[in-house]
Amino acid sequence: MEELLQVGAGQSYAGGARQRITIPAGTYKMSLYAKTSGSLSAAQMTVTDAAGNARTLNIPASSGFTRRELANIPLSAGTATVTIRAASGNGYLTVDQLALVRTDGSTPTGQRYEAETAPAVCLGTIDTNHSGFTGTGFCNSDAAVGAYAQFTVNAAQAGTATLGVRFANAQSGGTARPANLVVNGTTVGTVSFESTGAWNTWSTKSLTASLNAGSNTVRLEPTTADGLPNLDHLDVGPTAG
Ligand code: GCU
């Protein structure tokens, strides 16, 4: 099914359409298919970033759909506004397949935060006596309800992210070490942290959490006096939606 946007212009810049989107900083290409009719002479597509920098693609008259594009547009993070305007005369601009695409390649990948690396906080000790950890150690939290391990994570944009918590739990009797997941000071879930069977057997719990753009704190707080399992690191995927 095809969706076309038609912008009419009975007078100078009479017609227009505008859309706002939240984007990470990067280099972008904007493109569209456009055709014009009547005495409409020209039209424009403009993108303006959160810092107010604008780039304009001129759309000349064409009776059939013609692809127009403007590449290498540096845009800062935040709200970008894409505006389409039809310029002068009596006529119509019809556009299709409007796109603003990031072209500087870096599909955002996950970021790893080690429990032993500041600004992470471990209320307990950073230990190395059980093999298989990444980085230079792991957090062995105090055996108390008030203990915690906290990570400071950065998100390019607000949205839901997948969190991977790597842990080991060899509590005798195969007992779980449950914890609250606290994001930016709010408890948003619980994590069971079942037994992994041995202190050098590590497992990763996959969780989801809603993050703000920029800096966030992700804290695991034990809910029993056994404390947390040993915590190795937190992997944070890109935020979406
Ligand atoms: C053992 C183990 C520690 C672990 C602790 C616990 O002492 O060596 O790595 O943190 O048990 O029960 O939490």
Coordinates of C-alpha atoms and ligand atoms in Angstrom, one line a residue:
M1 CA 0.0 0.0 0.0
E2 CA 1.3 3.4 -0.9
E3 CA 1.0 6.5 1.2
L4 CA 1.6 9.8 -0.4
L5 CA 1.9 13.2 1.3
Q6 CA 0.4 16.0 -0.9
V7 CA 1.2 19.5 -0.1
G8 CA -0.7 22.2 -1.8
A9 CA 0.5 25.8 -2.3
G10 CA -2.0 28.5 -3.3
Q11 CA 0.5 31.1 -2.4
S12 CA 4.1 31.4 -1.3
Y13 CA 5.0 28.7 1.2
A14 CA 1.3 28.1 1.9
G15 CA 1.6 24.3 2.2
G16 CA 3.8 22.4 4.6
A17 CA 4.2 19.4 6.8
R18 CA 6.4 18.9 9.8
Q19 CA 7.6 15.9 11.8
R20 CA 9.7 15.7 15.0
I21 CA 11.8 12.8 15.9
T22 CA 14.4 12.0 18.6
I23 CA 17.7 11.0 17.2
P24 CA 21.3 10.2 18.5
A25 CA 24.1 12.5 17.3
G26 CA 25.5 11.3 13.9
T27 CA 25.8 11.9 10.2
Y28 CA 22.5 11.5 8.3
K29 CA 21.1 11.4 4.8
M30 CA 17.6 12.6 4.0
S31 CA 15.8 11.6 0.9
L32 CA 12.4 11.5 -0.6
Y33 CA 10.6 10.9 -3.9
A34 CA 8.8 14.0 -5.1
K35 CA 6.8 15.2 -8.0
T36 CA 5.2 18.5 -8.6
S37 CA 2.2 19.7 -10.6
G38 CA 0.4 22.8 -11.7
S39 CA 2.4 26.0 -11.6
L40 CA 4.2 25.0 -8.4
S41 CA 7.8 25.9 -9.2
A42 CA 9.8 24.5 -6.3
A43 CA 9.7 23.0 -2.9
Q44 CA 12.0 22.3 0.0
M45 CA 12.7 19.7 2.6
T46 CA 14.6 21.0 5.7
V47 CA 16.0 19.2 8.7
T48 CA 16.7 21.2 11.9
D49 CA 18.5 19.5 14.8
A50 CA 18.1 20.2 18.5
A51 CA 20.9 22.8 18.4
G52 CA 19.1 24.7 15.7
N53 CA 21.4 23.8 12.8
A54 CA 19.4 23.4 9.6
R55 CA 20.1 21.9 6.2
T56 CA 17.8 22.3 3.2
L57 CA 17.2 20.1 0.2
N58 CA 15.7 21.9 -2.7
I59 CA 13.1 20.0 -4.7
P60 CA 12.9 21.2 -8.3
A61 CA 9.7 20.8 -10.4
S62 CA 9.2 17.4 -11.9
S63 CA 6.1 15.8 -13.4
G64 CA 7.2 12.3 -12.5
F65 CA 8.4 11.0 -9.2
T66 CA 12.1 11.8 -8.8
R67 CA 14.4 10.8 -6.0
R68 CA 16.0 13.7 -4.2
E69 CA 18.6 13.4 -1.5
L70 CA 21.0 15.4 0.7
A71 CA 23.8 13.4 2.3
N72 CA 26.5 14.2 4.9
I73 CA 24.2 16.1 7.3
P74 CA 25.8 16.3 10.8
L75 CA 23.0 16.3 13.4
S76 CA 23.3 16.7 17.1
A77 CA 21.4 14.5 19.6
G78 CA 17.9 15.3 20.6
T79 CA 14.8 16.4 18.7
A80 CA 15.2 16.9 15.0
T81 CA 12.4 18.5 13.0
V82 CA 11.8 17.6 9.3
T83 CA 9.8 20.2 7.4
I84 CA 8.4 20.0 3.9
R85 CA 7.3 23.2 2.2
A86 CA 5.9 23.9 -1.2
A87 CA 7.0 27.1 -2.6
S88 CA 5.0 29.6 -4.6
G89 CA 2.4 29.4 -7.3
N90 CA -0.7 27.2 -7.6
G91 CA 0.1 23.6 -7.6
Y92 CA 1.0 20.5 -5.6
L93 CA 4.0 18.8 -4.3
T94 CA 3.5 15.1 -3.8
V95 CA 6.2 13.2 -1.8
D96 CA 6.7 9.6 -0.9
Q97 CA 9.3 7.5 1.0
L98 CA 10.5 10.2 3.1
A99 CA 13.6 9.0 5.0
L100 CA 16.2 10.3 7.4
V101 CA 18.8 7.7 7.7
R102 CA 22.0 7.6 9.8
T103 CA 25.0 7.0 7.6
D104 CA 28.0 7.1 9.8
G105 CA 27.9 3.4 10.2
S106 CA 27.9 2.8 13.9
T107 CA 24.9 0.7 14.6
P108 CA 24.8 1.1 18.3
T109 CA 26.1 -2.0 20.0
G110 CA 26.0 -3.0 23.7
Q111 CA 28.2 -1.4 26.2
R112 CA 29.9 -3.3 29.0
Y113 CA 30.2 -1.9 32.5
E114 CA 32.5 -3.8 34.9
A115 CA 31.4 -4.0 38.6
E116 CA 34.9 -3.2 39.7
T117 CA 35.4 -0.1 37.6
A118 CA 34.4 3.3 38.9
P119 CA 31.9 5.0 38.8
A120 CA 30.4 1.6 39.6
V121 CA 30.0 1.1 43.4
C122 CA 30.3 -2.2 45.2
L123 CA 29.2 -2.3 48.8
G124 CA 31.5 -5.2 49.6
T125 CA 34.9 -6.2 48.2
I126 CA 36.3 -6.5 44.7
D127 CA 37.6 -10.1 44.6
T128 CA 39.5 -12.2 42.1
N129 CA 39.5 -15.6 43.8
H130 CA 37.0 -17.3 41.5
S131 CA 38.1 -17.6 37.8
G132 CA 36.1 -16.7 34.7
F133 CA 35.3 -13.1 35.4
T134 CA 35.8 -10.4 32.8
G135 CA 37.9 -7.3 33.5
T136 CA 40.0 -7.3 36.7
G137 CA 37.6 -8.7 39.3
F138 CA 34.0 -9.0 40.5
C139 CA 31.9 -7.5 43.2
N140 CA 31.4 -9.7 46.3
S141 CA 28.7 -7.7 48.1
D142 CA 28.3 -7.6 51.8
A143 CA 26.0 -10.3 53.2
A144 CA 23.3 -7.8 54.2
V145 CA 20.0 -6.4 52.9
G146 CA 21.5 -2.9 52.7
A147 CA 24.4 -3.9 50.4
Y148 CA 24.3 -3.1 46.7
A149 CA 26.1 -3.0 43.5
Q150 CA 25.5 0.0 41.3
F151 CA 26.4 0.8 37.7
T152 CA 26.3 4.1 36.0
V153 CA 25.2 3.6 32.4
N154 CA 24.8 6.0 29.5
A155 CA 22.1 5.8 27.0
A156 CA 22.2 7.7 23.7
Q157 CA 18.5 8.2 23.8
A158 CA 15.6 7.4 26.1
G159 CA 13.9 4.0 25.7
T160 CA 13.9 0.4 26.7
A161 CA 17.2 -1.4 26.9
T162 CA 18.2 -5.0 27.5
L163 CA 20.4 -5.5 30.6
G164 CA 22.6 -8.5 30.9
V165 CA 23.8 -9.1 34.5
R166 CA 26.7 -11.7 34.8
F167 CA 26.7 -13.4 38.1
A168 CA 27.8 -16.5 40.1
N169 CA 25.9 -18.0 43.0
A170 CA 27.0 -21.1 44.9
Q171 CA 25.1 -20.5 48.1
S172 CA 24.9 -23.8 49.9
G173 CA 21.7 -25.7 49.4
G174 CA 21.3 -24.2 45.9
T175 CA 19.5 -21.2 47.4
A176 CA 18.8 -18.2 45.1
R177 CA 20.0 -14.7 46.0
P178 CA 17.1 -12.5 45.0
A179 CA 17.6 -8.8 44.5
N180 CA 15.6 -5.7 43.5
L181 CA 16.5 -3.9 40.3
V182 CA 16.5 -0.2 41.0
V183 CA 16.9 2.2 38.1
N184 CA 17.5 5.9 38.8
G185 CA 16.3 5.4 42.4
T186 CA 13.1 3.5 41.6
T187 CA 12.6 -0.2 42.1
V188 CA 11.4 -1.5 38.7
G189 CA 11.7 -5.2 39.2
T190 CA 13.1 -8.2 41.0
V191 CA 15.8 -10.6 39.9
S192 CA 16.0 -14.2 41.1
F193 CA 19.7 -15.0 40.7
E194 CA 19.4 -18.7 41.0
S195 CA 22.3 -21.0 42.0
T196 CA 24.9 -21.4 39.2
G197 CA 26.3 -24.4 41.1
A198 CA 29.9 -23.1 41.7
W199 CA 31.5 -19.7 42.3
N200 CA 33.5 -20.0 39.1
T201 CA 30.4 -20.8 37.0
W202 CA 29.0 -17.6 35.7
S203 CA 25.6 -17.0 34.1
T204 CA 23.9 -14.0 32.6
K205 CA 20.5 -12.8 33.6
S206 CA 18.7 -10.8 30.9
L207 CA 16.5 -8.0 32.1
T208 CA 14.8 -5.0 30.5
A209 CA 14.6 -1.5 31.9
S210 CA 13.5 1.9 30.7
L211 CA 16.5 4.4 30.6
N212 CA 16.7 8.1 30.3
A213 CA 18.8 9.8 27.7
G214 CA 22.3 10.4 29.2
S215 CA 23.4 9.1 32.6
N216 CA 21.4 6.5 34.6
T217 CA 22.0 4.5 37.7
V218 CA 21.3 0.8 37.7
R219 CA 21.5 -0.8 41.1
L220 CA 21.0 -4.3 42.4
E221 CA 19.9 -4.5 46.0
P222 CA 19.7 -7.9 47.8
T223 CA 16.4 -8.7 49.4
T224 CA 17.8 -11.3 51.8
A225 CA 20.6 -11.2 54.4
D226 CA 22.8 -13.5 52.2
G227 CA 23.5 -10.5 50.0
L228 CA 24.0 -10.5 46.2
P229 CA 25.5 -13.2 44.2
N230 CA 29.0 -12.4 43.0
L231 CA 28.5 -9.8 40.2
D232 CA 30.9 -9.6 37.3
H233 CA 29.5 -7.0 34.9
L234 CA 26.4 -5.4 33.3
D235 CA 25.9 -5.4 29.5
V236 CA 23.5 -2.7 28.3
G237 CA 22.1 -2.9 24.8
P238 CA 21.0 0.1 22.7
T239 CA 17.8 1.8 23.8
A240 CA 14.8 1.4 21.5
G241 CA 11.3 2.9 21.3
Ligands
GCU1 C1 32.2 -17.5 49.5 C2 32.8 -17.1 48.1 C3 32.6 -15.7 47.8 C4 31.1 -15.4 48.0 C5 30.6 -15.8 49.3 C6 29.1 -15.5 49.5 O1 32.9 -16.9 50.5 O2 34.2 -17.4 48.1 O3 33.1 -15.4 46.6 O4 30.9 -14.0 47.7 O5 30.9 -17.1 49.6 O6 28.5 -16.4 50.1 O7 28.6 -14.5 49.1

